[in-house]
Amino acid sequence: MSEAWDDHELLSRLRAAMRAADAVPREFVEAGKAAFAWRDLDLDVELAELTYDSAMHVEEEVAALRADSAVLRALTFAATRLTIELEITESALLGQVVPPQAGEVRVQGGSGSGGPPLEIDDLGVFVIRGKPHGPFRLHCRTQTGLDVSTSWFTL
């Protein structure tokens, strides 16, 4: 038999549930929304994993650089048939898909939101103006039919 609650008990339990929901860290909520955003992608999308991050080798590289050289961050994401290479500058992400081919790239933020598609030229080069804040991933679709999304990352 189900438990019967009076109005006072029901309101008390609803208040407790609302307090518990407010106690969930924002990062957890954003991660849940991002995971749910996968439903918008075709299941044939291949995941490109981070295989190189120059930030992990900064001490070695900085020692070899002259004092007036700027240090750029480079990232490489590899999938079976496509590699996505990125250089992060002060104001943009400079990218190239390898092997070079035309297509489009989208930036998808942690809340599942994405910007408009940006062109990947015939040399596989693309530019994303401005740097995304918080966790994001890139989704590339080439004219040859490859669909690849990077793993999530934060700059």
CSV table of N, CA and C in Angstrom, one decimal:
chain,number,residue,atom,x,y,z
A,1,MET,N,0.8,-1.2,0.0
A,1,MET,CA,0.0,0.0,0.0
A,1,MET,C,0.9,1.3,0.0
A,2,SER,N,0.5,2.3,-0.8
A,2,SER,CA,1.3,3.5,-0.9
A,2,SER,C,1.1,4.3,0.4
A,3,GLU,N,2.2,5.1,0.7
A,3,GLU,CA,2.2,6.0,1.8
A,3,GLU,C,1.4,7.2,1.5
A,4,ALA,N,0.5,7.6,2.4
A,4,ALA,CA,-0.4,8.8,2.2
A,4,ALA,C,0.3,10.0,2.8
A,5,TRP,N,0.5,11.2,2.1
A,5,TRP,CA,1.1,12.4,2.7
A,5,TRP,C,0.0,13.4,2.8
A,6,ASP,N,0.1,14.2,3.9
A,6,ASP,CA,-0.8,15.4,3.9
A,6,ASP,C,-0.1,16.5,3.2
A,7,ASP,N,-0.7,17.7,3.1
A,7,ASP,CA,-0.1,18.8,2.4
A,7,ASP,C,1.2,19.3,3.0
A,8,HIS,N,1.2,19.3,4.3
A,8,HIS,CA,2.4,19.7,5.0
A,8,HIS,C,3.6,18.8,4.7
A,9,GLU,N,3.4,17.5,4.7
A,9,GLU,CA,4.5,16.5,4.4
A,9,GLU,C,4.9,16.7,3.0
A,10,LEU,N,4.0,16.8,2.0
A,10,LEU,CA,4.3,17.0,0.6
A,10,LEU,C,5.2,18.2,0.4
A,11,LEU,N,4.8,19.4,1.0
A,11,LEU,CA,5.5,20.6,0.8
A,11,LEU,C,6.9,20.5,1.5
A,12,SER,N,7.0,19.8,2.6
A,12,SER,CA,8.3,19.6,3.2
A,12,SER,C,9.2,18.8,2.3
A,13,ARG,N,8.7,17.7,1.7
A,13,ARG,CA,9.6,16.9,0.8
A,13,ARG,C,9.9,17.7,-0.4
A,14,LEU,N,9.0,18.5,-1.0
A,14,LEU,CA,9.4,19.3,-2.2
A,14,LEU,C,10.5,20.3,-1.8
A,15,ARG,N,10.4,20.9,-0.7
A,15,ARG,CA,11.4,21.9,-0.3
A,15,ARG,C,12.8,21.2,-0.2
A,16,ALA,N,12.8,20.0,0.4
A,16,ALA,CA,14.0,19.2,0.6
A,16,ALA,C,14.6,18.9,-0.8
A,17,ALA,N,13.7,18.5,-1.7
A,17,ALA,CA,14.2,18.2,-3.1
A,17,ALA,C,14.8,19.4,-3.8
A,18,MET,N,14.2,20.5,-3.6
A,18,MET,CA,14.7,21.8,-4.2
A,18,MET,C,16.0,22.1,-3.7
A,19,ARG,N,16.2,22.0,-2.3
A,19,ARG,CA,17.5,22.3,-1.7
A,19,ARG,C,18.6,21.3,-2.3
A,20,ALA,N,18.2,20.1,-2.4
A,20,ALA,CA,19.2,19.1,-2.9
A,20,ALA,C,19.6,19.4,-4.4
A,21,ALA,N,18.6,19.9,-5.2
A,21,ALA,CA,18.9,20.3,-6.6
A,21,ALA,C,19.9,21.5,-6.6
A,22,ASP,N,19.7,22.4,-5.7
A,22,ASP,CA,20.5,23.6,-5.7
A,22,ASP,C,21.9,23.3,-5.2
A,23,ALA,N,22.1,22.2,-4.5
A,23,ALA,CA,23.4,21.8,-4.0
A,23,ALA,C,24.3,21.1,-5.0
A,24,VAL,N,23.8,20.7,-6.2
A,24,VAL,CA,24.6,20.1,-7.2
A,24,VAL,C,25.5,21.1,-7.8
A,25,PRO,N,26.8,20.8,-7.9
A,25,PRO,CA,27.8,21.7,-8.5
A,25,PRO,C,27.4,22.0,-9.9
A,26,ARG,N,27.6,23.3,-10.3
A,26,ARG,CA,27.3,23.7,-11.7
A,26,ARG,C,28.0,22.9,-12.7
A,27,GLU,N,29.3,22.5,-12.5
A,27,GLU,CA,30.1,21.7,-13.4
A,27,GLU,C,29.4,20.4,-13.7
A,28,PHE,N,28.8,19.8,-12.7
A,28,PHE,CA,28.1,18.5,-12.9
A,28,PHE,C,26.8,18.7,-13.8
A,29,VAL,N,26.1,19.8,-13.5
A,29,VAL,CA,25.0,20.1,-14.4
A,29,VAL,C,25.4,20.3,-15.8
A,30,GLU,N,26.5,21.0,-16.0
A,30,GLU,CA,26.9,21.3,-17.4
A,30,GLU,C,27.4,20.0,-18.1
A,31,ALA,N,28.1,19.1,-17.3
A,31,ALA,CA,28.5,17.9,-17.9
A,31,ALA,C,27.3,17.0,-18.3
A,32,GLY,N,26.3,17.0,-17.5
A,32,GLY,CA,25.1,16.2,-17.8
A,32,GLY,C,24.4,16.8,-19.1
A,33,LYS,N,24.4,18.1,-19.2
A,33,LYS,CA,23.8,18.7,-20.4
A,33,LYS,C,24.6,18.4,-21.6
A,34,ALA,N,25.9,18.4,-21.5
A,34,ALA,CA,26.8,18.1,-22.6
A,34,ALA,C,26.7,16.6,-23.0
A,35,ALA,N,26.5,15.7,-22.1
A,35,ALA,CA,26.4,14.3,-22.4
A,35,ALA,C,25.0,14.1,-23.1
A,36,PHE,N,24.0,14.8,-22.7
A,36,PHE,CA,22.7,14.7,-23.3
A,36,PHE,C,22.8,15.3,-24.8
A,37,ALA,N,23.7,16.3,-25.0
A,37,ALA,CA,23.8,16.9,-26.3
A,37,ALA,C,24.2,15.9,-27.4
A,38,TRP,N,24.9,14.8,-27.0
A,38,TRP,CA,25.3,13.8,-27.9
A,38,TRP,C,24.1,13.3,-28.8
A,39,ARG,N,22.9,13.4,-28.2
A,39,ARG,CA,21.7,12.8,-29.0
A,39,ARG,C,21.5,13.6,-30.3
A,40,ASP,N,22.1,14.8,-30.4
A,40,ASP,CA,21.9,15.6,-31.6
A,40,ASP,C,22.9,15.1,-32.7
A,41,LEU,N,23.9,14.3,-32.4
A,41,LEU,CA,24.8,13.9,-33.3
A,41,LEU,C,24.5,12.6,-33.9
A,42,ASP,N,24.8,12.4,-35.2
A,42,ASP,CA,24.6,11.1,-35.8
A,42,ASP,C,25.5,10.1,-35.2
A,43,LEU,N,25.0,8.9,-35.0
A,43,LEU,CA,25.8,7.8,-34.3
A,43,LEU,C,27.0,7.4,-35.1
A,44,ASP,N,27.1,7.8,-36.4
A,44,ASP,CA,28.3,7.5,-37.2
A,44,ASP,C,29.4,8.4,-37.0
A,45,VAL,N,29.3,9.4,-36.1
A,45,VAL,CA,30.3,10.4,-35.8
A,45,VAL,C,31.5,9.7,-35.1
A,46,GLU,N,32.7,9.8,-35.6
A,46,GLU,CA,33.8,9.2,-35.0
A,46,GLU,C,34.5,10.2,-34.0
A,47,LEU,N,34.9,9.7,-32.9
A,47,LEU,CA,35.5,10.5,-31.8
A,47,LEU,C,37.0,10.6,-32.1
A,48,ALA,N,37.5,11.8,-32.1
A,48,ALA,CA,38.9,12.1,-32.2
A,48,ALA,C,39.5,12.4,-30.8
A,49,GLU,N,40.4,11.6,-30.3
A,49,GLU,CA,41.0,11.7,-29.0
A,49,GLU,C,42.2,12.6,-29.0
A,50,LEU,N,42.4,13.3,-27.9
A,50,LEU,CA,43.5,14.2,-27.8
A,50,LEU,C,44.8,13.3,-27.7
A,51,THR,N,45.7,13.5,-28.6
A,51,THR,CA,46.9,12.7,-28.7
A,51,THR,C,48.2,13.6,-28.3
A,52,TYR,N,48.0,14.9,-28.5
A,52,TYR,CA,49.2,15.8,-28.2
A,52,TYR,C,48.7,17.1,-27.6
A,53,ASP,N,49.3,17.6,-26.6
A,53,ASP,CA,49.0,18.9,-26.0
A,53,ASP,C,50.3,19.5,-25.6
A,54,SER,N,50.7,20.6,-26.3
A,54,SER,CA,52.0,21.2,-26.1
A,54,SER,C,52.1,21.7,-24.7
A,55,ALA,N,51.0,22.0,-24.0
A,55,ALA,CA,51.1,22.5,-22.6
A,55,ALA,C,51.7,21.4,-21.7
A,56,MET,N,51.7,20.2,-22.1
A,56,MET,CA,52.3,19.1,-21.3
A,56,MET,C,53.8,19.1,-21.4
A,57,HIS,N,54.3,19.8,-22.4
A,57,HIS,CA,55.8,19.8,-22.6
A,57,HIS,C,56.4,21.2,-22.5
A,58,VAL,N,55.7,22.1,-21.8
A,58,VAL,CA,56.1,23.5,-21.8
A,58,VAL,C,57.5,23.7,-21.2
A,59,GLU,N,57.8,23.0,-20.1
A,59,GLU,CA,59.1,23.2,-19.4
A,59,GLU,C,60.2,23.0,-20.4
A,60,GLU,N,60.1,21.9,-21.2
A,60,GLU,CA,61.2,21.5,-22.1
A,60,GLU,C,61.3,22.5,-23.2
A,61,GLU,N,60.2,23.0,-23.7
A,61,GLU,CA,60.2,23.9,-24.9
A,61,GLU,C,60.6,25.3,-24.5
A,62,VAL,N,60.1,25.8,-23.3
A,62,VAL,CA,60.5,27.1,-22.9
A,62,VAL,C,62.0,27.3,-22.7
A,63,ALA,N,62.6,26.2,-22.2
A,63,ALA,CA,64.1,26.3,-22.0
A,63,ALA,C,64.8,26.5,-23.3
A,64,ALA,N,64.3,25.9,-24.4
A,64,ALA,CA,64.9,26.0,-25.7
A,64,ALA,C,64.6,27.3,-26.4
A,65,LEU,N,63.6,28.0,-26.0
A,65,LEU,CA,63.2,29.2,-26.7
A,65,LEU,C,64.0,30.5,-26.3
A,66,ARG,N,64.1,31.4,-27.2
A,66,ARG,CA,64.7,32.7,-26.8
A,66,ARG,C,63.6,33.5,-26.0
A,67,ALA,N,64.1,34.4,-25.2
A,67,ALA,CA,63.2,35.2,-24.3
A,67,ALA,C,62.1,35.9,-25.0
A,68,ASP,N,62.4,36.4,-26.3
A,68,ASP,CA,61.4,37.2,-27.0
A,68,ASP,C,60.4,36.4,-27.8
A,69,SER,N,60.5,35.0,-27.8
A,69,SER,CA,59.6,34.2,-28.6
A,69,SER,C,58.3,34.0,-27.9
A,70,ALA,N,57.2,34.0,-28.6
A,70,ALA,CA,55.9,33.7,-28.1
A,70,ALA,C,55.7,32.2,-28.1
A,71,VAL,N,55.0,31.7,-27.0
A,71,VAL,CA,54.8,30.3,-26.9
A,71,VAL,C,53.3,30.1,-27.3
A,72,LEU,N,53.1,29.3,-28.3
A,72,LEU,CA,51.7,29.0,-28.8
A,72,LEU,C,51.4,27.6,-28.2
A,73,ARG,N,50.1,27.4,-27.9
A,73,ARG,CA,49.7,26.0,-27.5
A,73,ARG,C,49.2,25.3,-28.7
A,74,ALA,N,49.7,24.1,-28.9
A,74,ALA,CA,49.2,23.2,-30.0
A,74,ALA,C,48.6,22.0,-29.5
A,75,LEU,N,47.5,21.6,-30.1
A,75,LEU,CA,46.7,20.4,-29.8
A,75,LEU,C,46.6,19.5,-31.0
A,76,THR,N,46.6,18.2,-30.8
A,76,THR,CA,46.3,17.3,-31.9
A,76,THR,C,45.3,16.3,-31.5
A,77,PHE,N,44.2,16.1,-32.3
A,77,PHE,CA,43.2,15.1,-32.0
A,77,PHE,C,43.2,14.1,-33.2
A,78,ALA,N,43.3,12.8,-32.8
A,78,ALA,CA,43.4,11.8,-33.9
A,78,ALA,C,42.2,10.9,-33.9
A,79,ALA,N,41.6,10.6,-35.0
A,79,ALA,CA,40.6,9.6,-35.3
A,79,ALA,C,41.2,8.7,-36.3
A,80,THR,N,40.4,7.7,-36.6
A,80,THR,CA,40.9,6.6,-37.6
A,80,THR,C,41.3,7.2,-38.9
A,81,ARG,N,40.4,8.1,-39.5
A,81,ARG,CA,40.7,8.6,-40.8
A,81,ARG,C,40.9,10.1,-40.9
A,82,LEU,N,40.9,10.8,-39.8
A,82,LEU,CA,41.1,12.2,-39.8
A,82,LEU,C,41.8,12.7,-38.6
A,83,THR,N,42.7,13.6,-38.7
A,83,THR,CA,43.4,14.2,-37.6
A,83,THR,C,43.1,15.7,-37.6
A,84,ILE,N,42.8,16.3,-36.5
A,84,ILE,CA,42.5,17.7,-36.3
A,84,ILE,C,43.7,18.3,-35.5
A,85,GLU,N,44.4,19.3,-36.1
A,85,GLU,CA,45.5,20.0,-35.5
A,85,GLU,C,45.1,21.4,-35.2
A,86,LEU,N,45.4,21.9,-34.0
A,86,LEU,CA,45.0,23.2,-33.6
A,86,LEU,C,46.2,24.0,-33.0
A,87,GLU,N,46.2,25.3,-33.3
A,87,GLU,CA,47.1,26.2,-32.6
A,87,GLU,C,46.3,27.3,-32.0
A,88,ILE,N,46.5,27.5,-30.7
A,88,ILE,CA,45.7,28.5,-30.0
A,88,ILE,C,46.5,29.8,-29.9
A,89,THR,N,46.0,30.9,-30.4
A,89,THR,CA,46.6,32.2,-30.3
A,89,THR,C,45.9,33.0,-29.3
A,90,GLU,N,46.2,34.3,-29.2
A,90,GLU,CA,45.6,35.2,-28.2
A,90,GLU,C,44.1,35.4,-28.6
A,91,SER,N,43.8,35.4,-29.9
A,91,SER,CA,42.4,35.7,-30.3
A,91,SER,C,41.7,34.7,-31.1
A,92,ALA,N,42.3,33.6,-31.4
A,92,ALA,CA,41.7,32.6,-32.3
A,92,ALA,C,42.2,31.2,-32.2
A,93,LEU,N,41.5,30.3,-32.7
A,93,LEU,CA,42.0,28.9,-32.9
A,93,LEU,C,42.3,28.7,-34.4
A,94,LEU,N,43.5,28.3,-34.7
A,94,LEU,CA,43.9,28.1,-36.1
A,94,LEU,C,43.9,26.6,-36.3
A,95,GLY,N,43.2,26.0,-37.2
A,95,GLY,CA,43.1,24.6,-37.3
A,95,GLY,C,43.4,24.1,-38.7
A,96,GLN,N,43.7,22.8,-38.8
A,96,GLN,CA,43.8,22.1,-40.1
A,96,GLN,C,43.4,20.6,-39.9
A,97,VAL,N,42.6,20.1,-40.9
A,97,VAL,CA,42.3,18.7,-40.9
A,97,VAL,C,43.3,18.0,-41.8
A,98,VAL,N,43.7,16.8,-41.4
A,98,VAL,CA,44.7,16.0,-42.2
A,98,VAL,C,44.1,14.6,-42.3
A,99,PRO,N,44.0,14.1,-43.5
A,99,PRO,CA,44.5,14.7,-44.8
A,99,PRO,C,43.6,15.9,-45.2
A,100,PRO,N,44.3,16.9,-45.9
A,100,PRO,CA,43.6,18.1,-46.2
A,100,PRO,C,42.3,17.9,-47.1
A,101,GLN,N,41.2,18.5,-46.7
A,101,GLN,CA,40.0,18.4,-47.5
A,101,GLN,C,39.0,19.5,-47.0
A,102,ALA,N,38.2,19.9,-47.9
A,102,ALA,CA,37.2,20.9,-47.5
A,102,ALA,C,36.0,20.4,-46.7
A,103,GLY,N,35.3,21.3,-46.0
A,103,GLY,CA,34.2,20.9,-45.2
A,103,GLY,C,33.8,22.0,-44.3
A,104,GLU,N,33.2,21.6,-43.2
A,104,GLU,CA,32.8,22.6,-42.2
A,104,GLU,C,33.1,22.1,-40.8
A,105,VAL,N,33.3,23.1,-39.9
A,105,VAL,CA,33.6,22.8,-38.5
A,105,VAL,C,32.6,23.6,-37.6
A,106,ARG,N,32.2,23.0,-36.5
A,106,ARG,CA,31.3,23.7,-35.6
A,106,ARG,C,32.0,23.6,-34.2
A,107,VAL,N,31.8,24.7,-33.4
A,107,VAL,CA,32.2,24.6,-32.0
A,107,VAL,C,31.0,24.3,-31.2
A,108,GLN,N,31.0,23.3,-30.4
A,108,GLN,CA,29.9,23.0,-29.5
A,108,GLN,C,30.3,23.2,-28.1
A,109,GLY,N,29.6,24.1,-27.4
A,109,GLY,CA,29.9,24.4,-26.0
A,109,GLY,C,29.3,23.4,-25.0
A,110,GLY,N,29.7,23.5,-23.8
A,110,GLY,CA,29.3,22.6,-22.7
A,110,GLY,C,27.8,22.4,-22.5
A,111,SER,N,27.0,23.4,-22.9
A,111,SER,CA,25.6,23.3,-22.7
A,111,SER,C,24.9,22.7,-23.9
A,112,GLY,N,25.7,22.2,-24.8
A,112,GLY,CA,25.2,21.6,-26.0
A,112,GLY,C,24.9,22.6,-27.1
A,113,SER,N,25.1,23.9,-26.8
A,113,SER,CA,24.9,24.9,-27.8
A,113,SER,C,26.1,24.9,-28.8
A,114,GLY,N,25.8,25.3,-30.0
A,114,GLY,CA,26.8,25.3,-31.0
A,114,GLY,C,26.7,26.5,-31.9
A,115,GLY,N,27.8,27.0,-32.4
A,115,GLY,CA,27.7,28.2,-33.3
A,115,GLY,C,27.5,27.7,-34.7
A,116,PRO,N,27.4,28.7,-35.6
A,116,PRO,CA,27.2,28.4,-37.0
A,116,PRO,C,28.4,27.6,-37.6
A,117,PRO,N,28.2,26.9,-38.7
A,117,PRO,CA,29.3,26.1,-39.3
A,117,PRO,C,30.3,27.1,-39.9
A,118,LEU,N,31.6,26.8,-39.7
A,118,LEU,CA,32.6,27.6,-40.3
A,118,LEU,C,33.3,26.8,-41.4
A,119,GLU,N,33.8,27.5,-42.4
A,119,GLU,CA,34.4,26.8,-43.6
A,119,GLU,C,35.7,26.2,-43.3
A,120,ILE,N,35.9,25.0,-43.8
A,120,ILE,CA,37.2,24.4,-43.8
A,120,ILE,C,37.6,24.4,-45.3
A,121,ASP,N,38.7,25.1,-45.7
A,121,ASP,CA,39.0,25.3,-47.1
A,121,ASP,C,39.6,24.0,-47.7
A,122,ASP,N,39.9,24.1,-49.0
A,122,ASP,CA,40.4,22.9,-49.7
A,122,ASP,C,41.7,22.4,-49.2
A,123,LEU,N,42.5,23.2,-48.5
A,123,LEU,CA,43.7,22.8,-47.9
A,123,LEU,C,43.5,22.2,-46.5
A,124,GLY,N,42.2,22.2,-46.0
A,124,GLY,CA,41.9,21.6,-44.7
A,124,GLY,C,42.1,22.7,-43.6
A,125,VAL,N,42.2,23.9,-43.9
A,125,VAL,CA,42.5,25.0,-43.0
A,125,VAL,C,41.2,25.7,-42.5
A,126,PHE,N,41.1,26.0,-41.2
A,126,PHE,CA,39.9,26.7,-40.7
A,126,PHE,C,40.4,27.6,-39.6
A,127,VAL,N,39.6,28.7,-39.3
A,127,VAL,CA,39.9,29.7,-38.3
A,127,VAL,C,38.7,29.9,-37.5
A,128,ILE,N,38.8,29.8,-36.2
A,128,ILE,CA,37.7,30.1,-35.2
A,128,ILE,C,38.1,31.3,-34.5
A,129,ARG,N,37.4,32.4,-34.8
A,129,ARG,CA,37.7,33.7,-34.1
A,129,ARG,C,37.2,33.7,-32.7
A,130,GLY,N,38.0,34.2,-31.8
A,130,GLY,CA,37.7,34.2,-30.4
A,130,GLY,C,37.9,32.8,-29.8
A,131,LYS,N,38.2,32.8,-28.5
A,131,LYS,CA,38.5,31.5,-27.9
A,131,LYS,C,37.3,31.1,-27.0
A,132,PRO,N,36.8,29.9,-27.2
A,132,PRO,CA,35.6,29.4,-26.4
A,132,PRO,C,36.0,29.4,-24.9
A,133,HIS,N,35.0,29.7,-24.1
A,133,HIS,CA,35.1,29.7,-22.6
A,133,HIS,C,34.5,28.4,-22.1
A,134,GLY,N,35.1,27.8,-21.2
A,134,GLY,CA,34.6,26.5,-20.6
A,134,GLY,C,34.8,25.3,-21.5
A,135,PRO,N,34.3,24.2,-21.2
A,135,PRO,CA,34.5,23.0,-22.0
A,135,PRO,C,33.8,23.1,-23.3
A,136,PHE,N,34.4,22.6,-24.4
A,136,PHE,CA,33.9,22.6,-25.7
A,136,PHE,C,34.5,21.5,-26.5
A,137,ARG,N,33.9,21.2,-27.7
A,137,ARG,CA,34.5,20.3,-28.6
A,137,ARG,C,34.3,20.8,-30.0
A,138,LEU,N,35.0,20.2,-31.0
A,138,LEU,CA,34.8,20.6,-32.4
A,138,LEU,C,34.2,19.4,-33.1
A,139,HIS,N,33.3,19.8,-34.0
A,139,HIS,CA,32.7,18.8,-34.9
A,139,HIS,C,33.0,19.1,-36.3
A,140,CYS,N,33.7,18.2,-37.0
A,140,CYS,CA,34.1,18.5,-38.4
A,140,CYS,C,33.3,17.5,-39.3
A,141,ARG,N,32.8,18.1,-40.4
A,141,ARG,CA,32.2,17.3,-41.4
A,141,ARG,C,32.9,17.6,-42.7
A,142,THR,N,33.5,16.7,-43.4
A,142,THR,CA,34.2,16.9,-44.6
A,142,THR,C,33.3,16.7,-45.8
A,143,GLN,N,33.7,17.3,-47.0
A,143,GLN,CA,32.9,17.0,-48.2
A,143,GLN,C,33.0,15.6,-48.7
A,144,THR,N,34.0,14.9,-48.2
A,144,THR,CA,34.2,13.5,-48.5
A,144,THR,C,33.3,12.6,-47.7
A,145,GLY,N,32.6,13.2,-46.7
A,145,GLY,CA,31.6,12.4,-45.9
A,145,GLY,C,32.1,12.0,-44.5
A,146,LEU,N,33.3,12.4,-44.1
A,146,LEU,CA,33.8,12.1,-42.8
A,146,LEU,C,33.1,13.0,-41.7
A,147,ASP,N,32.6,12.4,-40.6
A,147,ASP,CA,32.1,13.1,-39.5
A,147,ASP,C,32.9,12.8,-38.3
A,148,VAL,N,33.6,13.8,-37.7
A,148,VAL,CA,34.5,13.6,-36.6
A,148,VAL,C,34.3,14.7,-35.5
A,149,SER,N,34.2,14.3,-34.3
A,149,SER,CA,34.1,15.2,-33.2
A,149,SER,C,35.3,15.0,-32.2
A,150,THR,N,35.9,16.1,-31.8
A,150,THR,CA,37.0,15.9,-30.8
A,150,THR,C,36.4,15.5,-29.5
A,151,SER,N,37.2,15.0,-28.6
A,151,SER,CA,36.9,14.9,-27.2
A,151,SER,C,36.7,16.3,-26.6
A,152,TRP,N,36.0,16.4,-25.5
A,152,TRP,CA,35.8,17.7,-24.8
A,152,TRP,C,37.1,18.2,-24.2
A,153,PHE,N,37.3,19.5,-24.3
A,153,PHE,CA,38.5,20.0,-23.7
A,153,PHE,C,38.2,21.5,-23.3
A,154,THR,N,39.1,22.0,-22.5
A,154,THR,CA,39.0,23.4,-22.0
A,154,THR,C,40.4,24.1,-22.2
A,155,LEU,N,40.4,25.3,-22.7
A,155,LEU,CA,41.6,26.0,-22.9
A,155,LEU,C,42.1,26.7,-21.6
